[in-house]
């Protein structure tokens, strides 16, 4: 993951707006986790941070576009992102080490900072569906010859391609 710390000292009550368009926030973890995704329109986050009683309210939007292969036929599919997000990040008890736990908040030389890199990577992941399909009706690839069945039918008898049936295919019947 790409750490990207923003200073959030002296936030006014009406919040402060931030913008992040450093692509490394997303390209570094995409590489690191070996995710099959490529950014086709630069990602851009714009968000406001509001100080609260014991934490911060963060509200913004993540925009851009990525190309991700379909889970069934592996055709690359472009997904436009325009995702609003809003959450409250509790600052927790402040110790001499700063904020406790695996927080995206920390104190650096006594001043609060937020890890916008970690936060915006998580927001990116939240925009992604569990399965990437080019279409609900995607037929996938023929398990026998690899033909993309959305484009043409290869004519393979795909029931026979079931490996559990192989033993029966090779069975010779002596008469
Ligand atoms: Zn597909
Ligand atoms: Zn086939």
mmCIF file with all atom_site columns, C-alpha atoms and ligand atoms in Angstrom:
data_model
loop_
_atom_site.group_PDB
_atom_site.id
_atom_site.type_symbol
_atom_site.label_atom_id
_atom_site.label_alt_id
_atom_site.label_comp_id
_atom_site.label_asym_id
_atom_site.label_entity_id
_atom_site.label_seq_id
_atom_site.pdbx_PDB_ins_code
_atom_site.Cartn_x
_atom_site.Cartn_y
_atom_site.Cartn_z
_atom_site.occupancy
_atom_site.B_iso_or_equiv
_atom_site.pdbx_formal_charge
_atom_site.auth_seq_id
_atom_site.auth_comp_id
_atom_site.auth_asym_id
_atom_site.auth_atom_id
_atom_site.pdbx_PDB_model_num
ATOM   1   C  CA  . UNK A 1 1   ? 0.000   0.000   0.000   1.00 0.00 ? 1   UNK A CA  1
ATOM   2   C  CA  . UNK A 1 2   ? 1.074   3.516   -0.661  1.00 0.00 ? 2   UNK A CA  1
ATOM   3   C  CA  . UNK A 1 3   ? 1.233   5.714   2.430   1.00 0.00 ? 3   UNK A CA  1
ATOM   4   C  CA  . UNK A 1 4   ? 0.264   9.268   1.767   1.00 0.00 ? 4   UNK A CA  1
ATOM   5   C  CA  . UNK A 1 5   ? -0.014  11.327  4.936   1.00 0.00 ? 5   UNK A CA  1
ATOM   6   C  CA  . UNK A 1 6   ? -1.951  14.580  4.951   1.00 0.00 ? 6   UNK A CA  1
ATOM   7   C  CA  . UNK A 1 7   ? -1.731  17.053  7.769   1.00 0.00 ? 7   UNK A CA  1
ATOM   8   C  CA  . UNK A 1 8   ? -5.115  17.655  9.395   1.00 0.00 ? 8   UNK A CA  1
ATOM   9   C  CA  . UNK A 1 9   ? -4.083  20.157  12.040  1.00 0.00 ? 9   UNK A CA  1
ATOM   10  C  CA  . UNK A 1 10  ? -6.309  23.127  12.816  1.00 0.00 ? 10  UNK A CA  1
ATOM   11  C  CA  . UNK A 1 11  ? -9.234  21.933  10.745  1.00 0.00 ? 11  UNK A CA  1
ATOM   12  C  CA  . UNK A 1 12  ? -11.952 24.591  10.688  1.00 0.00 ? 12  UNK A CA  1
ATOM   13  C  CA  . UNK A 1 13  ? -15.388 23.528  11.911  1.00 0.00 ? 13  UNK A CA  1
ATOM   14  C  CA  . UNK A 1 14  ? -16.808 23.718  8.399   1.00 0.00 ? 14  UNK A CA  1
ATOM   15  C  CA  . UNK A 1 15  ? -14.152 21.257  7.277   1.00 0.00 ? 15  UNK A CA  1
ATOM   16  C  CA  . UNK A 1 16  ? -11.313 21.484  4.843   1.00 0.00 ? 16  UNK A CA  1
ATOM   17  C  CA  . UNK A 1 17  ? -11.243 20.210  1.287   1.00 0.00 ? 17  UNK A CA  1
ATOM   18  C  CA  . UNK A 1 18  ? -8.468  17.990  -0.045  1.00 0.00 ? 18  UNK A CA  1
ATOM   19  C  CA  . UNK A 1 19  ? -7.719  16.646  -3.487  1.00 0.00 ? 19  UNK A CA  1
ATOM   20  C  CA  . UNK A 1 20  ? -5.556  13.649  -4.317  1.00 0.00 ? 20  UNK A CA  1
ATOM   21  C  CA  . UNK A 1 21  ? -4.665  12.753  -7.879  1.00 0.00 ? 21  UNK A CA  1
ATOM   22  C  CA  . UNK A 1 22  ? -1.280  11.112  -7.340  1.00 0.00 ? 22  UNK A CA  1
ATOM   23  C  CA  . UNK A 1 23  ? -1.848  7.866   -9.275  1.00 0.00 ? 23  UNK A CA  1
ATOM   24  C  CA  . UNK A 1 24  ? 0.648   5.988   -7.103  1.00 0.00 ? 24  UNK A CA  1
ATOM   25  C  CA  . UNK A 1 25  ? -1.949  5.898   -4.344  1.00 0.00 ? 25  UNK A CA  1
ATOM   26  C  CA  . UNK A 1 26  ? -3.682  3.269   -6.524  1.00 0.00 ? 26  UNK A CA  1
ATOM   27  C  CA  . UNK A 1 27  ? -1.036  1.957   -8.925  1.00 0.00 ? 27  UNK A CA  1
ATOM   28  C  CA  . UNK A 1 28  ? 1.339   0.882   -6.131  1.00 0.00 ? 28  UNK A CA  1
ATOM   29  C  CA  . UNK A 1 29  ? -1.157  -1.440  -4.367  1.00 0.00 ? 29  UNK A CA  1
ATOM   30  C  CA  . UNK A 1 30  ? -2.544  -2.662  -7.724  1.00 0.00 ? 30  UNK A CA  1
ATOM   31  C  CA  . UNK A 1 31  ? 0.989   -3.872  -8.492  1.00 0.00 ? 31  UNK A CA  1
ATOM   32  C  CA  . UNK A 1 32  ? 1.683   -5.006  -4.947  1.00 0.00 ? 32  UNK A CA  1
ATOM   33  C  CA  . UNK A 1 33  ? -1.441  -7.196  -4.733  1.00 0.00 ? 33  UNK A CA  1
ATOM   34  C  CA  . UNK A 1 34  ? -1.074  -8.280  -8.372  1.00 0.00 ? 34  UNK A CA  1
ATOM   35  C  CA  . UNK A 1 35  ? -4.567  -7.139  -9.246  1.00 0.00 ? 35  UNK A CA  1
ATOM   36  C  CA  . UNK A 1 36  ? -5.575  -7.362  -12.904 1.00 0.00 ? 36  UNK A CA  1
ATOM   37  C  CA  . UNK A 1 37  ? -6.598  -3.756  -13.258 1.00 0.00 ? 37  UNK A CA  1
ATOM   38  C  CA  . UNK A 1 38  ? -5.297  -0.861  -15.272 1.00 0.00 ? 38  UNK A CA  1
ATOM   39  C  CA  . UNK A 1 39  ? -6.264  2.741   -14.849 1.00 0.00 ? 39  UNK A CA  1
ATOM   40  C  CA  . UNK A 1 40  ? -7.727  4.077   -18.095 1.00 0.00 ? 40  UNK A CA  1
ATOM   41  C  CA  . UNK A 1 41  ? -8.850  7.462   -16.803 1.00 0.00 ? 41  UNK A CA  1
ATOM   42  C  CA  . UNK A 1 42  ? -6.792  9.016   -14.026 1.00 0.00 ? 42  UNK A CA  1
ATOM   43  C  CA  . UNK A 1 43  ? -8.277  8.474   -10.599 1.00 0.00 ? 43  UNK A CA  1
ATOM   44  C  CA  . UNK A 1 44  ? -9.055  11.587  -8.676  1.00 0.00 ? 44  UNK A CA  1
ATOM   45  C  CA  . UNK A 1 45  ? -10.368 11.987  -5.155  1.00 0.00 ? 45  UNK A CA  1
ATOM   46  C  CA  . UNK A 1 46  ? -11.894 15.095  -3.696  1.00 0.00 ? 46  UNK A CA  1
ATOM   47  C  CA  . UNK A 1 47  ? -12.983 15.024  -0.088  1.00 0.00 ? 47  UNK A CA  1
ATOM   48  C  CA  . UNK A 1 48  ? -13.624 17.164  2.963   1.00 0.00 ? 48  UNK A CA  1
ATOM   49  C  CA  . UNK A 1 49  ? -12.557 16.371  6.499   1.00 0.00 ? 49  UNK A CA  1
ATOM   50  C  CA  . UNK A 1 50  ? -14.579 17.743  9.399   1.00 0.00 ? 50  UNK A CA  1
ATOM   51  C  CA  . UNK A 1 51  ? -13.304 17.694  12.994  1.00 0.00 ? 51  UNK A CA  1
ATOM   52  C  CA  . UNK A 1 52  ? -15.614 15.902  15.442  1.00 0.00 ? 52  UNK A CA  1
ATOM   53  C  CA  . UNK A 1 53  ? -15.779 15.132  19.156  1.00 0.00 ? 53  UNK A CA  1
ATOM   54  C  CA  . UNK A 1 54  ? -13.530 12.062  19.016  1.00 0.00 ? 54  UNK A CA  1
ATOM   55  C  CA  . UNK A 1 55  ? -12.615 11.682  15.403  1.00 0.00 ? 55  UNK A CA  1
ATOM   56  C  CA  . UNK A 1 56  ? -13.140 13.004  11.936  1.00 0.00 ? 56  UNK A CA  1
ATOM   57  C  CA  . UNK A 1 57  ? -15.971 12.907  9.444   1.00 0.00 ? 57  UNK A CA  1
ATOM   58  C  CA  . UNK A 1 58  ? -14.675 12.298  5.933   1.00 0.00 ? 58  UNK A CA  1
ATOM   59  C  CA  . UNK A 1 59  ? -16.903 12.841  2.937   1.00 0.00 ? 59  UNK A CA  1
ATOM   60  C  CA  . UNK A 1 60  ? -15.918 12.836  -0.695  1.00 0.00 ? 60  UNK A CA  1
ATOM   61  C  CA  . UNK A 1 61  ? -16.001 11.302  -4.120  1.00 0.00 ? 61  UNK A CA  1
ATOM   62  C  CA  . UNK A 1 62  ? -13.627 9.095   -6.126  1.00 0.00 ? 62  UNK A CA  1
ATOM   63  C  CA  . UNK A 1 63  ? -13.683 9.389   -9.901  1.00 0.00 ? 63  UNK A CA  1
ATOM   64  C  CA  . UNK A 1 64  ? -11.845 7.852   -12.838 1.00 0.00 ? 64  UNK A CA  1
ATOM   65  C  CA  . UNK A 1 65  ? -11.990 4.646   -14.832 1.00 0.00 ? 65  UNK A CA  1
ATOM   66  C  CA  . UNK A 1 66  ? -10.277 1.268   -14.708 1.00 0.00 ? 66  UNK A CA  1
ATOM   67  C  CA  . UNK A 1 67  ? -10.121 -1.685  -17.049 1.00 0.00 ? 67  UNK A CA  1
ATOM   68  C  CA  . UNK A 1 68  ? -10.589 -5.069  -15.435 1.00 0.00 ? 68  UNK A CA  1
ATOM   69  C  CA  . UNK A 1 69  ? -10.857 -8.453  -17.145 1.00 0.00 ? 69  UNK A CA  1
ATOM   70  C  CA  . UNK A 1 70  ? -14.161 -10.331 -16.998 1.00 0.00 ? 70  UNK A CA  1
ATOM   71  C  CA  . UNK A 1 71  ? -13.954 -13.262 -14.556 1.00 0.00 ? 71  UNK A CA  1
ATOM   72  C  CA  . UNK A 1 72  ? -15.551 -15.599 -17.094 1.00 0.00 ? 72  UNK A CA  1
ATOM   73  C  CA  . UNK A 1 73  ? -14.274 -14.633 -20.550 1.00 0.00 ? 73  UNK A CA  1
ATOM   74  C  CA  . UNK A 1 74  ? -11.345 -12.352 -19.530 1.00 0.00 ? 74  UNK A CA  1
ATOM   75  C  CA  . UNK A 1 75  ? -12.402 -9.648  -21.996 1.00 0.00 ? 75  UNK A CA  1
ATOM   76  C  CA  . UNK A 1 76  ? -11.272 -6.354  -20.528 1.00 0.00 ? 76  UNK A CA  1
ATOM   77  C  CA  . UNK A 1 77  ? -14.143 -4.300  -19.281 1.00 0.00 ? 77  UNK A CA  1
ATOM   78  C  CA  . UNK A 1 78  ? -13.889 -0.602  -18.528 1.00 0.00 ? 78  UNK A CA  1
ATOM   79  C  CA  . UNK A 1 79  ? -15.577 0.533   -15.348 1.00 0.00 ? 79  UNK A CA  1
ATOM   80  C  CA  . UNK A 1 80  ? -16.235 4.208   -14.818 1.00 0.00 ? 80  UNK A CA  1
ATOM   81  C  CA  . UNK A 1 81  ? -15.950 5.223   -11.190 1.00 0.00 ? 81  UNK A CA  1
ATOM   82  C  CA  . UNK A 1 82  ? -17.992 7.979   -9.644  1.00 0.00 ? 82  UNK A CA  1
ATOM   83  C  CA  . UNK A 1 83  ? -18.293 6.840   -6.067  1.00 0.00 ? 83  UNK A CA  1
ATOM   84  C  CA  . UNK A 1 84  ? -19.350 9.008   -3.176  1.00 0.00 ? 84  UNK A CA  1
ATOM   85  C  CA  . UNK A 1 85  ? -18.104 7.992   0.260   1.00 0.00 ? 85  UNK A CA  1
ATOM   86  C  CA  . UNK A 1 86  ? -18.692 9.177   3.790   1.00 0.00 ? 86  UNK A CA  1
ATOM   87  C  CA  . UNK A 1 87  ? -17.462 7.700   7.046   1.00 0.00 ? 87  UNK A CA  1
ATOM   88  C  CA  . UNK A 1 88  ? -16.408 8.632   10.537  1.00 0.00 ? 88  UNK A CA  1
ATOM   89  C  CA  . UNK A 1 89  ? -12.870 7.784   11.586  1.00 0.00 ? 89  UNK A CA  1
ATOM   90  C  CA  . UNK A 1 90  ? -12.605 7.525   15.354  1.00 0.00 ? 90  UNK A CA  1
ATOM   91  C  CA  . UNK A 1 91  ? -9.388  8.870   16.711  1.00 0.00 ? 91  UNK A CA  1
ATOM   92  C  CA  . UNK A 1 92  ? -9.569  6.633   19.803  1.00 0.00 ? 92  UNK A CA  1
ATOM   93  C  CA  . UNK A 1 93  ? -7.627  7.267   22.957  1.00 0.00 ? 93  UNK A CA  1
ATOM   94  C  CA  . UNK A 1 94  ? -4.497  9.252   22.391  1.00 0.00 ? 94  UNK A CA  1
ATOM   95  C  CA  . UNK A 1 95  ? -1.426  7.615   23.903  1.00 0.00 ? 95  UNK A CA  1
ATOM   96  C  CA  . UNK A 1 96  ? 2.102   8.889   23.898  1.00 0.00 ? 96  UNK A CA  1
ATOM   97  C  CA  . UNK A 1 97  ? 2.556   6.855   20.714  1.00 0.00 ? 97  UNK A CA  1
ATOM   98  C  CA  . UNK A 1 98  ? -0.281  8.778   19.106  1.00 0.00 ? 98  UNK A CA  1
ATOM   99  C  CA  . UNK A 1 99  ? -3.596  7.248   18.097  1.00 0.00 ? 99  UNK A CA  1
ATOM   100 C  CA  . UNK A 1 100 ? -3.909  3.593   19.073  1.00 0.00 ? 100 UNK A CA  1
ATOM   101 C  CA  . UNK A 1 101 ? -4.347  0.575   16.837  1.00 0.00 ? 101 UNK A CA  1
ATOM   102 C  CA  . UNK A 1 102 ? -4.225  0.199   13.079  1.00 0.00 ? 102 UNK A CA  1
ATOM   103 C  CA  . UNK A 1 103 ? -5.669  3.595   12.492  1.00 0.00 ? 103 UNK A CA  1
ATOM   104 C  CA  . UNK A 1 104 ? -5.358  5.702   9.389   1.00 0.00 ? 104 UNK A CA  1
ATOM   105 C  CA  . UNK A 1 105 ? -4.683  8.528   11.839  1.00 0.00 ? 105 UNK A CA  1
ATOM   106 C  CA  . UNK A 1 106 ? -1.428  9.328   13.560  1.00 0.00 ? 106 UNK A CA  1
ATOM   107 C  CA  . UNK A 1 107 ? 0.439   12.073  15.301  1.00 0.00 ? 107 UNK A CA  1
ATOM   108 C  CA  . UNK A 1 108 ? 3.633   13.236  13.715  1.00 0.00 ? 108 UNK A CA  1
ATOM   109 C  CA  . UNK A 1 109 ? 5.628   15.618  15.871  1.00 0.00 ? 109 UNK A CA  1
ATOM   110 C  CA  . UNK A 1 110 ? 2.482   16.324  17.854  1.00 0.00 ? 110 UNK A CA  1
ATOM   111 C  CA  . UNK A 1 111 ? 0.354   17.144  14.824  1.00 0.00 ? 111 UNK A CA  1
ATOM   112 C  CA  . UNK A 1 112 ? -2.498  14.946  13.543  1.00 0.00 ? 112 UNK A CA  1
ATOM   113 C  CA  . UNK A 1 113 ? -2.206  13.373  10.116  1.00 0.00 ? 113 UNK A CA  1
ATOM   114 C  CA  . UNK A 1 114 ? -4.411  11.086  8.081   1.00 0.00 ? 114 UNK A CA  1
ATOM   115 C  CA  . UNK A 1 115 ? -3.199  8.369   5.734   1.00 0.00 ? 115 UNK A CA  1
ATOM   116 C  CA  . UNK A 1 116 ? -5.026  9.382   2.571   1.00 0.00 ? 116 UNK A CA  1
ATOM   117 C  CA  . UNK A 1 117 ? -3.206  6.614   0.664   1.00 0.00 ? 117 UNK A CA  1
ATOM   118 C  CA  . UNK A 1 118 ? -4.682  3.829   2.806   1.00 0.00 ? 118 UNK A CA  1
ATOM   119 C  CA  . UNK A 1 119 ? -8.073  5.522   2.903   1.00 0.00 ? 119 UNK A CA  1
ATOM   120 C  CA  . UNK A 1 120 ? -8.332  6.032   -0.870  1.00 0.00 ? 120 UNK A CA  1
ATOM   121 C  CA  . UNK A 1 121 ? -7.127  2.517   -1.635  1.00 0.00 ? 121 UNK A CA  1
ATOM   122 C  CA  . UNK A 1 122 ? -9.886  1.166   0.587   1.00 0.00 ? 122 UNK A CA  1
ATOM   123 C  CA  . UNK A 1 123 ? -12.410 3.413   -1.134  1.00 0.00 ? 123 UNK A CA  1
ATOM   124 C  CA  . UNK A 1 124 ? -11.229 2.093   -4.495  1.00 0.00 ? 124 UNK A CA  1
ATOM   125 C  CA  . UNK A 1 125 ? -11.720 -1.515  -3.326  1.00 0.00 ? 125 UNK A CA  1
ATOM   126 C  CA  . UNK A 1 126 ? -15.217 -0.668  -2.122  1.00 0.00 ? 126 UNK A CA  1
ATOM   127 C  CA  . UNK A 1 127 ? -16.174 0.427   -5.647  1.00 0.00 ? 127 UNK A CA  1
ATOM   128 C  CA  . UNK A 1 128 ? -15.309 -3.006  -7.024  1.00 0.00 ? 128 UNK A CA  1
ATOM   129 C  CA  . UNK A 1 129 ? -17.977 -5.702  -7.433  1.00 0.00 ? 129 UNK A CA  1
ATOM   130 C  CA  . UNK A 1 130 ? -17.248 -9.166  -5.987  1.00 0.00 ? 130 UNK A CA  1
ATOM   131 C  CA  . UNK A 1 131 ? -17.317 -10.583 -9.511  1.00 0.00 ? 131 UNK A CA  1
ATOM   132 C  CA  . UNK A 1 132 ? -16.348 -8.694  -12.650 1.00 0.00 ? 132 UNK A CA  1
ATOM   133 C  CA  . UNK A 1 133 ? -18.580 -9.752  -15.502 1.00 0.00 ? 133 UNK A CA  1
ATOM   134 C  CA  . UNK A 1 134 ? -18.696 -8.117  -18.941 1.00 0.00 ? 134 UNK A CA  1
ATOM   135 C  CA  . UNK A 1 135 ? -22.405 -8.955  -18.880 1.00 0.00 ? 135 UNK A CA  1
ATOM   136 C  CA  . UNK A 1 136 ? -24.770 -10.999 -16.708 1.00 0.00 ? 136 UNK A CA  1
ATOM   137 C  CA  . UNK A 1 137 ? -25.220 -13.269 -19.708 1.00 0.00 ? 137 UNK A CA  1
ATOM   138 C  CA  . UNK A 1 138 ? -21.512 -13.797 -20.309 1.00 0.00 ? 138 UNK A CA  1
ATOM   139 C  CA  . UNK A 1 139 ? -21.020 -17.373 -21.604 1.00 0.00 ? 139 UNK A CA  1
ATOM   140 C  CA  . UNK A 1 140 ? -17.349 -17.487 -20.661 1.00 0.00 ? 140 UNK A CA  1
ATOM   141 C  CA  . UNK A 1 141 ? -14.747 -19.561 -22.458 1.00 0.00 ? 141 UNK A CA  1
ATOM   142 C  CA  . UNK A 1 142 ? -15.122 -23.094 -23.740 1.00 0.00 ? 142 UNK A CA  1
ATOM   143 C  CA  . UNK A 1 143 ? -13.252 -25.284 -21.211 1.00 0.00 ? 143 UNK A CA  1
ATOM   144 C  CA  . UNK A 1 144 ? -12.179 -27.541 -24.062 1.00 0.00 ? 144 UNK A CA  1
ATOM   145 C  CA  . UNK A 1 145 ? -10.803 -25.238 -26.748 1.00 0.00 ? 145 UNK A CA  1
ATOM   146 C  CA  . UNK A 1 146 ? -10.811 -21.812 -25.122 1.00 0.00 ? 146 UNK A CA  1
ATOM   147 C  CA  . UNK A 1 147 ? -13.183 -20.212 -27.629 1.00 0.00 ? 147 UNK A CA  1
ATOM   148 C  CA  . UNK A 1 148 ? -14.931 -17.111 -26.303 1.00 0.00 ? 148 UNK A CA  1
ATOM   149 C  CA  . UNK A 1 149 ? -18.514 -18.357 -26.391 1.00 0.00 ? 149 UNK A CA  1
ATOM   150 C  CA  . UNK A 1 150 ? -19.908 -14.813 -26.484 1.00 0.00 ? 150 UNK A CA  1
ATOM   151 C  CA  . UNK A 1 151 ? -18.422 -14.400 -29.955 1.00 0.00 ? 151 UNK A CA  1
ATOM   152 C  CA  . UNK A 1 152 ? -19.105 -17.790 -31.507 1.00 0.00 ? 152 UNK A CA  1
ATOM   153 C  CA  . UNK A 1 153 ? -19.939 -21.344 -30.567 1.00 0.00 ? 153 UNK A CA  1
ATOM   154 C  CA  . UNK A 1 154 ? -17.015 -23.666 -31.229 1.00 0.00 ? 154 UNK A CA  1
ATOM   155 C  CA  . UNK A 1 155 ? -19.199 -26.744 -31.533 1.00 0.00 ? 155 UNK A CA  1
ATOM   156 C  CA  . UNK A 1 156 ? -17.350 -28.682 -28.828 1.00 0.00 ? 156 UNK A CA  1
ATOM   157 C  CA  . UNK A 1 157 ? -19.414 -31.151 -26.883 1.00 0.00 ? 157 UNK A CA  1
ATOM   158 C  CA  . UNK A 1 158 ? -18.833 -29.474 -23.577 1.00 0.00 ? 158 UNK A CA  1
ATOM   159 C  CA  . UNK A 1 159 ? -20.519 -32.087 -21.422 1.00 0.00 ? 159 UNK A CA  1
ATOM   160 C  CA  . UNK A 1 160 ? -17.745 -34.432 -22.464 1.00 0.00 ? 160 UNK A CA  1
ATOM   161 C  CA  . UNK A 1 161 ? -15.146 -31.927 -21.395 1.00 0.00 ? 161 UNK A CA  1
ATOM   162 C  CA  . UNK A 1 162 ? -16.016 -32.640 -17.784 1.00 0.00 ? 162 UNK A CA  1
ATOM   163 C  CA  . UNK A 1 163 ? -12.792 -34.234 -16.493 1.00 0.00 ? 163 UNK A CA  1
ATOM   164 C  CA  . UNK A 1 164 ? -14.802 -36.499 -14.223 1.00 0.00 ? 164 UNK A CA  1
ATOM   165 C  CA  . UNK A 1 165 ? -16.133 -38.130 -17.398 1.00 0.00 ? 165 UNK A CA  1
ATOM   166 C  CA  . UNK A 1 166 ? -12.692 -38.801 -18.865 1.00 0.00 ? 166 UNK A CA  1
ATOM   167 C  CA  . UNK A 1 167 ? -12.491 -42.302 -17.474 1.00 0.00 ? 167 UNK A CA  1
ATOM   168 C  CA  . UNK A 1 168 ? -15.643 -43.236 -19.364 1.00 0.00 ? 168 UNK A CA  1
ATOM   169 C  CA  . UNK A 1 169 ? -14.421 -41.697 -22.608 1.00 0.00 ? 169 UNK A CA  1
ATOM   170 C  CA  . UNK A 1 170 ? -11.397 -43.949 -22.660 1.00 0.00 ? 170 UNK A CA  1
ATOM   171 C  CA  . UNK A 1 171 ? -13.334 -47.035 -21.781 1.00 0.00 ? 171 UNK A CA  1
ATOM   172 C  CA  . UNK A 1 172 ? -13.217 -49.544 -24.606 1.00 0.00 ? 172 UNK A CA  1
ATOM   173 C  CA  . UNK A 1 173 ? -16.087 -51.876 -24.820 1.00 0.00 ? 173 UNK A CA  1
ATOM   174 C  CA  . UNK A 1 174 ? -15.169 -55.243 -26.216 1.00 0.00 ? 174 UNK A CA  1
ATOM   175 C  CA  . UNK A 1 175 ? -17.898 -56.984 -28.022 1.00 0.00 ? 175 UNK A CA  1
HETATM 176 ZN ZN1 . LIG B 2 .   ? -17.303 -11.983 -20.002 1.00 0.00 ? 1   LIG B ZN1 1
HETATM 177 ZN ZN1 . LIG B 2 .   ? -14.743 -25.425 -27.704 1.00 0.00 ? 2   LIG B ZN1 1
#
